[in-house]
C-alpha positions as semicolon CSV with decimal commas, in nm:
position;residue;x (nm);y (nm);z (nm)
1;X;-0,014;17,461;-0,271
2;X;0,039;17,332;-0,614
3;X;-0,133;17,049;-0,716
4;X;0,155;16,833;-0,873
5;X;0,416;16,953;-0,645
6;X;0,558;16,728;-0,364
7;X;0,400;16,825;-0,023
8;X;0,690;17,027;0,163
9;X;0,903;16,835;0,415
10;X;0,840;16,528;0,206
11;X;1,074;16,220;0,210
12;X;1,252;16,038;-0,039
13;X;1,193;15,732;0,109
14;X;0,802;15,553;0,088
15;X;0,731;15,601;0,447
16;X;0,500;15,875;0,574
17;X;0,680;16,071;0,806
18;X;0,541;16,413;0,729
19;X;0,216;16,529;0,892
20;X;0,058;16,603;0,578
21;X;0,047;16,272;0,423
22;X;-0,022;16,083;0,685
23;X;-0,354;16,284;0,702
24;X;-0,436;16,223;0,339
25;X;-0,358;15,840;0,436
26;X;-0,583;15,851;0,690
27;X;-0,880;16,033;0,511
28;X;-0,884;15,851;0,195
29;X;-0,845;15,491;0,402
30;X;-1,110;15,639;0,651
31;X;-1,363;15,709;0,414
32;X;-1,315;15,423;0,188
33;X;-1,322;15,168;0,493
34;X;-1,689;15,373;0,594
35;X;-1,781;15,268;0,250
36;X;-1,676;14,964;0,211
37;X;-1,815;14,883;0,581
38;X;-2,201;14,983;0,451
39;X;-2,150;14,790;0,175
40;X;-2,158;14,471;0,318
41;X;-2,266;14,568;0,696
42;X;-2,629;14,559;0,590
43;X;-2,667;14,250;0,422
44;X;-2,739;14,018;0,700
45;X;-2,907;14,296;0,905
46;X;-3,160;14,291;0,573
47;X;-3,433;14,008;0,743
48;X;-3,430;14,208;1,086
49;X;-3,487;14,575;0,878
50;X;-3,774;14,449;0,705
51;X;-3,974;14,321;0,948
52;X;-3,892;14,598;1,160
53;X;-4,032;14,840;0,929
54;X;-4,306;14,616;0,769
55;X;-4,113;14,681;0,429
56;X;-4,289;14,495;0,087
57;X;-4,058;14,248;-0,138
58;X;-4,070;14,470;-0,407
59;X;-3,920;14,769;-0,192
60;X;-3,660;14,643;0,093
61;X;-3,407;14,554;-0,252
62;X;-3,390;14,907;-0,297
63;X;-3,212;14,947;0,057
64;X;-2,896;14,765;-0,113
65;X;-2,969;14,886;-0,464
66;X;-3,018;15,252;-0,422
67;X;-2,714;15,263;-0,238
68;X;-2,443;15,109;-0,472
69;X;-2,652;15,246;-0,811
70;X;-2,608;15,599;-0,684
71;X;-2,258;15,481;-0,556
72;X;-2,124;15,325;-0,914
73;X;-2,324;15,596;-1,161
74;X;-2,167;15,905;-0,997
75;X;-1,827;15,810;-0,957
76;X;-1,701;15,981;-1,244
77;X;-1,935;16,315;-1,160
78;X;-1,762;16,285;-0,849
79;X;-1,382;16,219;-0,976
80;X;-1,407;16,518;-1,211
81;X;-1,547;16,745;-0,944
82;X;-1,271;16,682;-0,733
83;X;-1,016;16,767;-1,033
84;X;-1,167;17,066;-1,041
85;X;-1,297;17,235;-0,723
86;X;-1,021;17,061;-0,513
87;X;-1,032;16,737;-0,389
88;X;-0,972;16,751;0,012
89;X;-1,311;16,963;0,006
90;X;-1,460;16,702;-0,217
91;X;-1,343;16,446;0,001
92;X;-1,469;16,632;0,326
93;X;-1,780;16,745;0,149
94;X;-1,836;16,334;0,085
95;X;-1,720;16,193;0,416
96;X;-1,941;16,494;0,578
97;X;-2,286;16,356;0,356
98;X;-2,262;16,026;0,410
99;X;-2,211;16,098;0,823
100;X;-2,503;16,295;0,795
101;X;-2,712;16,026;0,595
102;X;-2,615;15,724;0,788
103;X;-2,770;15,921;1,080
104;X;-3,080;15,946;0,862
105;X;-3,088;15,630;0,761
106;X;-3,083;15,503;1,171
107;X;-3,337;15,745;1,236
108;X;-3,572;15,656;0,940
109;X;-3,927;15,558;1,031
110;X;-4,038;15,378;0,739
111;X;-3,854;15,206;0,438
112;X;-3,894;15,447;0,194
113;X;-3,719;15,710;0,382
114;X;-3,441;15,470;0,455
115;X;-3,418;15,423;0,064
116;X;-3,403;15,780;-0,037
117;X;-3,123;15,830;0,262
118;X;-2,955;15,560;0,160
119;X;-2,934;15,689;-0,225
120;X;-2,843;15,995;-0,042
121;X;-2,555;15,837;0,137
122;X;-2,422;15,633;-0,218
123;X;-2,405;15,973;-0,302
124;X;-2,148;16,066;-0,056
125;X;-1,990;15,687;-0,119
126;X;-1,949;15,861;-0,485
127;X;-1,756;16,129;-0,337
128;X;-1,511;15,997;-0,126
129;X;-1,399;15,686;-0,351
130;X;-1,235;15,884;-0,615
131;X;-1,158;16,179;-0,417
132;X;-0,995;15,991;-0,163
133;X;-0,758;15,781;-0,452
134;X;-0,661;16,119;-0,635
135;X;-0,580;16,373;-0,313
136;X;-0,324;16,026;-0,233
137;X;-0,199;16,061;-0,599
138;X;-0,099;16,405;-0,560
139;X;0,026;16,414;-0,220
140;X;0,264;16,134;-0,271
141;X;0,570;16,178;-0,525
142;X;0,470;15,973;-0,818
143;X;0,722;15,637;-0,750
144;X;0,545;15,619;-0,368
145;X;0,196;15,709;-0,470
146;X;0,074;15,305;-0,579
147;X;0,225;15,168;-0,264
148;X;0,023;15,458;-0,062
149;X;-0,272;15,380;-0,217
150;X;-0,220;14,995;-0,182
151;X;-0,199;15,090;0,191
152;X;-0,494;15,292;0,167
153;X;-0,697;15,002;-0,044
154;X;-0,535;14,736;0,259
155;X;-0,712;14,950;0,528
156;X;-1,013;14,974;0,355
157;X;-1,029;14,634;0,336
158;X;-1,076;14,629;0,648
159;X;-1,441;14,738;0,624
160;X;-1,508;14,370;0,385
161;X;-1,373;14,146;0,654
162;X;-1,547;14,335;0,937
163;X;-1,891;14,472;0,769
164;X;-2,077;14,097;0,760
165;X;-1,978;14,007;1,124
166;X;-2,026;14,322;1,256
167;X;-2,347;14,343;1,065
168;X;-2,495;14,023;1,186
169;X;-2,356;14,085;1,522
170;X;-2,522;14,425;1,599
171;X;-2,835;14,345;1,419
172;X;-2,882;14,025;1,692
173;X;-2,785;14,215;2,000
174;X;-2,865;14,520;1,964
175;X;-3,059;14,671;1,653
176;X;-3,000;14,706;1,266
177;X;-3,004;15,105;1,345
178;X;-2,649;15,046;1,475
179;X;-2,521;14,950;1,180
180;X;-2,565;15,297;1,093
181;X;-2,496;15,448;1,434
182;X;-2,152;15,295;1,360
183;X;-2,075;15,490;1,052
184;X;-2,171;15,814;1,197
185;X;-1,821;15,880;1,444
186;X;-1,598;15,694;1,174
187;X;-1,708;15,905;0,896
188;X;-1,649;16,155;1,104
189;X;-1,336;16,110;1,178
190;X;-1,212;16,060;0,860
191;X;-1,326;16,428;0,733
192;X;-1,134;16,605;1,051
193;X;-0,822;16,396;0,897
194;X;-0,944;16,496;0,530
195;X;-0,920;16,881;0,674
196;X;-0,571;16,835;0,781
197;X;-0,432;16,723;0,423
198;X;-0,291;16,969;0,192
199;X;-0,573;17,095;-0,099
200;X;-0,513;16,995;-0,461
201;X;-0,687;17,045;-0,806
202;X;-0,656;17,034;-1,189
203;X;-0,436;17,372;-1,220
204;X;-0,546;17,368;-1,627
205;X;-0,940;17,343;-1,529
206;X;-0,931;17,702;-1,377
207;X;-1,227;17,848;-1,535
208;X;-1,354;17,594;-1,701
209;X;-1,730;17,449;-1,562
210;X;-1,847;17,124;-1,495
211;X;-1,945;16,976;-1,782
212;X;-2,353;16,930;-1,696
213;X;-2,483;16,755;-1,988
214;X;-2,155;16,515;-1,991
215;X;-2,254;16,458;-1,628
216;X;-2,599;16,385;-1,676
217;X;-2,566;16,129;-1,969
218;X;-2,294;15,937;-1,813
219;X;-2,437;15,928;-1,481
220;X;-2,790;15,822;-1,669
221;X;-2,622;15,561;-1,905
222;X;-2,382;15,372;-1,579
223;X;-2,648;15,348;-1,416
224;X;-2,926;15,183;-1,652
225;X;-2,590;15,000;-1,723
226;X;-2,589;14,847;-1,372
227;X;-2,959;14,776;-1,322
228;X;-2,950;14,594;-1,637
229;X;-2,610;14,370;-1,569
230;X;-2,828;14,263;-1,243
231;X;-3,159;14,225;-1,459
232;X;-3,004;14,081;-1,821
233;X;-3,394;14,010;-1,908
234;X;-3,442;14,358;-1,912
235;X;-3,344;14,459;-2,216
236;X;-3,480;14,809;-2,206
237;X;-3,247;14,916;-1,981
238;X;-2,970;14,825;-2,206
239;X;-3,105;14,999;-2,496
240;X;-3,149;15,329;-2,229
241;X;-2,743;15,270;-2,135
242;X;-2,662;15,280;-2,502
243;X;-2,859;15,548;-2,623
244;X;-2,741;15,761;-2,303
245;X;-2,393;15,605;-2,372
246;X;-2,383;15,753;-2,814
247;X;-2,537;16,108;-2,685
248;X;-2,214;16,100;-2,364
249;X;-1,960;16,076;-2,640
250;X;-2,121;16,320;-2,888
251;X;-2,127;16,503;-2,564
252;X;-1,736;16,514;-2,466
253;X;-1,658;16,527;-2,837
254;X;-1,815;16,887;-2,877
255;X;-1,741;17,031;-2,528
256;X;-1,434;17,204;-2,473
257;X;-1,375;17,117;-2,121
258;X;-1,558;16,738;-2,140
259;X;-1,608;16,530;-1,825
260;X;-1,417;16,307;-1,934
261;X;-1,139;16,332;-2,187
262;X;-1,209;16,112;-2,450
263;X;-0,812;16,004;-2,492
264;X;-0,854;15,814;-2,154
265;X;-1,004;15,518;-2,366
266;X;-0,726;15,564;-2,619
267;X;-0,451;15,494;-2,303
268;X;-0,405;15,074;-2,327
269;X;-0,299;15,035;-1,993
270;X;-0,572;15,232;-1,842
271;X;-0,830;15,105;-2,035
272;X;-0,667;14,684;-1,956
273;X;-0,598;14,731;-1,644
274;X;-0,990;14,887;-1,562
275;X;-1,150;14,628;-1,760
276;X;-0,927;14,340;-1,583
277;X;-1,024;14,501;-1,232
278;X;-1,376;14,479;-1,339
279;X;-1,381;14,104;-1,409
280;X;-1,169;14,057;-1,077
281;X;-1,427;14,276;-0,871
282;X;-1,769;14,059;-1,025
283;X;-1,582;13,770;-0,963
284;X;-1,496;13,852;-0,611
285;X;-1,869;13,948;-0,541
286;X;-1,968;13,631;-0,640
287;X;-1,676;13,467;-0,402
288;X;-1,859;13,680;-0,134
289;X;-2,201;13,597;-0,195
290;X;-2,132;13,210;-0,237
291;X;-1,902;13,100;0,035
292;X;-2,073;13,198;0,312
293;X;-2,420;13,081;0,149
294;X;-2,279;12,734;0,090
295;X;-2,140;12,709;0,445
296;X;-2,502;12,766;0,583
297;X;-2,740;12,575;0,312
298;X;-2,498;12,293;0,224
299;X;-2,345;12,212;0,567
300;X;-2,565;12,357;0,808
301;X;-2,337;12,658;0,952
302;X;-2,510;12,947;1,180
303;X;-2,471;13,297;1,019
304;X;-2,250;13,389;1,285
305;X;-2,053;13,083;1,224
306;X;-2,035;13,143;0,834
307;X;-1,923;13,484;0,886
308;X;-1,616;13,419;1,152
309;X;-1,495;13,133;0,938
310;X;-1,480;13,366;0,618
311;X;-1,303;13,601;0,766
312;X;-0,982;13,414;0,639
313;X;-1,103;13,524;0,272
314;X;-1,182;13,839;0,379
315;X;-0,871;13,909;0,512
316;X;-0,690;13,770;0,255
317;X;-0,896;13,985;-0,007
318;X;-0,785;14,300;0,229
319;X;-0,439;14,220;0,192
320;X;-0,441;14,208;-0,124
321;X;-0,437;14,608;-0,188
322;X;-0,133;14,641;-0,012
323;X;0,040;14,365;-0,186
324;X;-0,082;14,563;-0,525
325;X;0,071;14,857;-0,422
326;X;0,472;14,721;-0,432
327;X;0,404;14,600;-0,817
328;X;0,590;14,844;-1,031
329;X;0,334;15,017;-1,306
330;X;0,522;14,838;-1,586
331;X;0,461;14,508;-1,435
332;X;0,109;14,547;-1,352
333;X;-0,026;14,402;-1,659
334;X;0,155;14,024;-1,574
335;X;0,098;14,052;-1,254
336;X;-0,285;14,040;-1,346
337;X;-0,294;13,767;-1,558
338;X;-0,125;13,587;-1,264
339;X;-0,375;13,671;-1,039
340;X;-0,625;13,628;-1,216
341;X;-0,526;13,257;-1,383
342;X;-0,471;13,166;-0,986
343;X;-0,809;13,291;-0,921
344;X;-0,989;13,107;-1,155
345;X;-0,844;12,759;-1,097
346;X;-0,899;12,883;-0,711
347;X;-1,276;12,970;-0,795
348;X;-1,320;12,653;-0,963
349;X;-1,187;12,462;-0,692
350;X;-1,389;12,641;-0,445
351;X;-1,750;12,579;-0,638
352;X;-1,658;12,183;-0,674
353;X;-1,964;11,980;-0,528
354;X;-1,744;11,749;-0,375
355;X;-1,519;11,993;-0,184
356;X;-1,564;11,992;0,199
357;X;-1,583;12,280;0,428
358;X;-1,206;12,272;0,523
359;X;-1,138;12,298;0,113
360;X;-1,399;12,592;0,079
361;X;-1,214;12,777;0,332
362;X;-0,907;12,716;0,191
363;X;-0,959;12,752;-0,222
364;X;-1,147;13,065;-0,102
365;X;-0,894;13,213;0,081
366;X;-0,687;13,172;-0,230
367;X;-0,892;13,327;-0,462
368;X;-0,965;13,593;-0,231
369;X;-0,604;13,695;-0,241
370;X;-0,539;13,657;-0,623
371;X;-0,856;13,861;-0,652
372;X;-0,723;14,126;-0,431
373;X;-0,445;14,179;-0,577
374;X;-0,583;14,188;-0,939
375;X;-0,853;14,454;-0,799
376;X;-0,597;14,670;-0,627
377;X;-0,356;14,692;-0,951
378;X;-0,668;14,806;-1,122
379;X;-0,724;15,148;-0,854
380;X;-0,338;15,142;-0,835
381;X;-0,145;15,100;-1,146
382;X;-0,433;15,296;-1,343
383;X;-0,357;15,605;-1,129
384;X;0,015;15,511;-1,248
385;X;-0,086;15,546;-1,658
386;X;-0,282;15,876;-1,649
387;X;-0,174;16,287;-1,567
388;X;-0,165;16,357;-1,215
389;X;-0,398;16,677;-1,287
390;X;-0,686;16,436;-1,411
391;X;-0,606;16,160;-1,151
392;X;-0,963;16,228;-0,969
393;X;-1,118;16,213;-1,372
394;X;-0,937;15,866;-1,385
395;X;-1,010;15,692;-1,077
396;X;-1,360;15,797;-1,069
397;X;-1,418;15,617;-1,446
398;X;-1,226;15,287;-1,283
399;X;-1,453;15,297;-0,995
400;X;-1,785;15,365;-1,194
401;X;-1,682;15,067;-1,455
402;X;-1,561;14,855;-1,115
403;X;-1,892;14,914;-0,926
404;X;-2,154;14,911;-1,215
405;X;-2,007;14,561;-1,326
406;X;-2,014;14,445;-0,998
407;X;-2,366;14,293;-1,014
408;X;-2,276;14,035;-1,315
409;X;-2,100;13,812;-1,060
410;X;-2,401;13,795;-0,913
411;X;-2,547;13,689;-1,256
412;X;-2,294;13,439;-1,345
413;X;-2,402;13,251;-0,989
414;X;-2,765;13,232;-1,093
415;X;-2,829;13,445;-0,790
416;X;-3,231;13,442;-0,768
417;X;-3,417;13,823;-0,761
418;X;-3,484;13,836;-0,379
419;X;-3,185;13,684;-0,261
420;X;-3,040;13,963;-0,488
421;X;-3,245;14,205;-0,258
422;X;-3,186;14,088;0,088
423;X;-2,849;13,945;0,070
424;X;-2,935;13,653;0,278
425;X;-2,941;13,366;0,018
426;X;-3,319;13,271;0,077
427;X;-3,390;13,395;-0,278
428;X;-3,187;13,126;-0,441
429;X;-3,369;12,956;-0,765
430;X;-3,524;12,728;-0,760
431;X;-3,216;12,525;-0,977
432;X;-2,896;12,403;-0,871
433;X;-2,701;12,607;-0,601
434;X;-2,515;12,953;-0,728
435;X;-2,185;12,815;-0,878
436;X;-1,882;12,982;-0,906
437;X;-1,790;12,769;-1,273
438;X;-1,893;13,074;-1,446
439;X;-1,674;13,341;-1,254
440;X;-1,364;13,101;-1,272
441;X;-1,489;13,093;-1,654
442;X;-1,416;13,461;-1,689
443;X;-1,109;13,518;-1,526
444;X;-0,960;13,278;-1,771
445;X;-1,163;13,432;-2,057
446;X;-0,972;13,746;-1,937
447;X;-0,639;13,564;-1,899
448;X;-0,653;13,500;-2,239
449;X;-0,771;13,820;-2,397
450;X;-0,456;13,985;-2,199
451;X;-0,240;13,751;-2,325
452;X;-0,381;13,831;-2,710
453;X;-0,300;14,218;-2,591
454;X;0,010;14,173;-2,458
455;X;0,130;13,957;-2,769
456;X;-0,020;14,191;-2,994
457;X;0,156;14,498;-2,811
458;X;0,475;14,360;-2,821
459;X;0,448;14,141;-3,180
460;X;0,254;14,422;-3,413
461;X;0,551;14,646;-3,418
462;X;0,760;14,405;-3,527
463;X;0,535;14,266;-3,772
464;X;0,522;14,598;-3,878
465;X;0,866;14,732;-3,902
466;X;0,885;14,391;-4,106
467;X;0,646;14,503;-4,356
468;X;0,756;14,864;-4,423
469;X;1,125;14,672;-4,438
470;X;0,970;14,444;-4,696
471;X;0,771;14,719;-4,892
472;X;1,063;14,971;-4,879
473;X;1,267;14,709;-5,035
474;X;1,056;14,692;-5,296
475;X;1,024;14,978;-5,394
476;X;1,413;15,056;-5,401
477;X;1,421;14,759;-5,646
478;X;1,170;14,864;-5,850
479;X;1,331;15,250;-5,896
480;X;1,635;15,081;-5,959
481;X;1,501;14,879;-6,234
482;X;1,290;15,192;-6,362
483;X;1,630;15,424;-6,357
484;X;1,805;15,085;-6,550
485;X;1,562;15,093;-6,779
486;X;1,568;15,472;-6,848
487;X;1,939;15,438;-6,929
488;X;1,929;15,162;-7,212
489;X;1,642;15,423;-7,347
């Protein structure tokens, strides 16, 4: 089947009548909600793991860490792969790996095992993400495809508001291995659906290779990137992510069929709406990490009790995809300084001293939805600005940037190195409480440097046309007085 062309039997209306998308729905929201359920599942099953397995301080981080490093750095690996060897195999290929892994990981016998399956399985998280985002893309016809994949992004949600309660819950009555067990069946699930969509694939990457050393340096350079956003004290790690990053472009410059084409950072909408979505998604991990924390240290809530009460904010931050999905692409860019400029007075509100649980709840829930929004116009709208063909190059870039940034909210809290690790707040510093000033502080910060873009966008040709007005005047005047003069010669 062609990869641009409209699956047959397709409607002109935005519902999902035909047998073939509804599979691809159900894949790409199946897998994502799998990853977005081990992504926060494990957290408060963290305590429980490590004393099960006798794991040191310096190791059980690496549970978490492995798992969204590998995750973030080969995103774009991932994307491109699917562009070019087809993207319902990529997607089954991924949802089929991390299956396989999360059964590893419940069977694992000692915590480094369960880190090395757990890189294993970010590896599969890698594969489905963008996969999952650019099979949608092609299956729908291009006006549907944002509202799809808002639908997609909505289910997935899902797996945020479920994965803490669900985590704490199993790890208390039954075992942290269930977490795991959990995955296994859903995962699978998803890939039968992913091997009832229709195939698609980059139909001008036939014959070309993956680009290795592209592939290598940009998977290298995201994730030193990541490590060092989480550790900004480690300043090696920055200078690896830079020197990785200079040889990646020197890279793609020279290769004739690059991972990446460099004119994707040359597309403004692509590259706003990606860098928006990544202040959005650290801010919302740092709503996620410091609402439920405060709920337990400051007023004295059970875990269990933390976790049902934020499931408003949870499920406001999962309806938030959907809602992303009915902006149009050329109204993306307002749209996100609106959610974003309600997010930040909402974060602000939310990390006030003097607000009470009731408030917490509430500003929270608010902010969870702005933030929602903002991050599903950023996996949306940036599908919208790019080639169908490359759609899998494109949404694996958004994800990497997304997920590799994801650990500064984390830094803007003043999130303490073990509490980092385990996820369950103990490793706060020994300071003031993580405070969410600093988040709301970027989301403006952001407001404001899409407000310089978009008056700058619409202003510079003007200003321009003015000019060249101004200076073609000129010179006709000054030929005119040049031919005068000639004449009186």
């Amino acid at each position: 089947m062609s990869m641009s062309a409209t699956p047959r039997n397709s409607p002109s209306s935005g519902t999902f009548p035909y047998a073939e998308g509804r599979w691809a729905l159900a894949a790409a929201a199946g897998g994502a909600f799998c990853v977005q359920l081990d992504s926060f599942a494990l957290n408060p099953a963290i305590p429980a793991l490590r004393a099960d397995l006798h794991g040191s301080a310096a190791v059980t981080p690496w549970v978490v860490s492995g798992y969204l490093l590998a995750t973030g750095s080969l995103m774009p690996v991932a994307g491109r792969l699917g562009d070019l060897y087809g993207r319902r195999r990529m997607l089954t290929l991924g949802l089929a790996l991390f299956a396989a892994t999360a059964a590893l990981c419940a069977l694992a016998p000692s915590l480094p095992l369960l880190v090395a399956a757990r890189t294993l399985q970010g590896a599969g998280g890698a594969l489905i993400m963008p996969a999952g985002l650019a099979l949608l893309t092609n299956v729908c016809p291009p006006e549907h495809a944002p509202r799809t994949t808002g639908r997609a992004l909505g289910l997935a949600g899902l797996g945020t508001v479920c994965g803490p309660v669900l985590g704490g819950a199993l790890a208390d009555s039954v075992s942290w291995r269930a977490v795991f067990w959990l995955t296994v069946p859903l995962a699978a699930a998803a890939a039968y659906c992913a091997r009832r969509a229709p195939e698609s694939r980059d139909p001008d990457a036939a014959g070309h290779p993956l680009d290795v050393t592209g592939a290598v340096t940009a998977t290298g350079a995201l994730a030193c990137l990541a490590h060092w956003l989480e550790h900004p004290a480690a300043w090696g790690w920055a200078a690896a992510a830079s020197a990785l990053g200079t040889l990646f472009v020197r890279t793609e410059r020279r290769s004739p069929a690059p991972l990446v084409d460099l004119a994707l950072f040359r597309n403004r909408p692509y590259v706003t709406l990606t860098a928006a979505g990544a202040v959005a998604n650290s801010a919302t991990v740092a709503l996620l990490y410091v609402v439920p924390l405060q709920l337990q240290q400051s007023r004295g809530w059970s875990v269990l009790d933390a976790g049902v009460a934020f499931l408003a904010p949870a499920a406001a931050l999962a309806v938030g995809g959907p809602l992303a999905g009915r902006v149009r692409p050329a109204a993306a860019v307002p749209v996100m300084v609106l959610g974003l400029t309600v997010a930040a007075g909402a974060l602000w509100a939310t990390g006030r001293p003097d607000t009470g649980a009731p408030g917490l709840l509430a500003y929270g829930t608010v902010a969870a939805a702005a933030l929602g929004v903002a991050g599903g116009l950023a996996l949306t709208c940036t599908q919208a600005a790019v080639r169908r063909e490359r759609a899998g190059e494109a949404s694996g870039v958004t994800k990497a940037v997304m997920t590799a940034t994801a650990g500064v909210g984390l830094t803007l809290v003043g999130r303490g190195r073990e509490g980092a690790g385990t996820g369950t707040g103990s490793g706060i510093g020994t300071g003031s409480g993580p405070s969410l000033a600093l988040p709301a502080a970027a989301c403006l910060a952001a407001v404001v440097a899409l407000i310089v873009a978009i008056a700058c966008a619409r202003l510079l040709p003007r200003v321009l046309t003015g000019v060249l007005t101004w200076v073609w005047l000129l010179l006709s005047r000054l030929s005119r007085v040049l031919r005068l003069s000639r004449r009186r010669r």
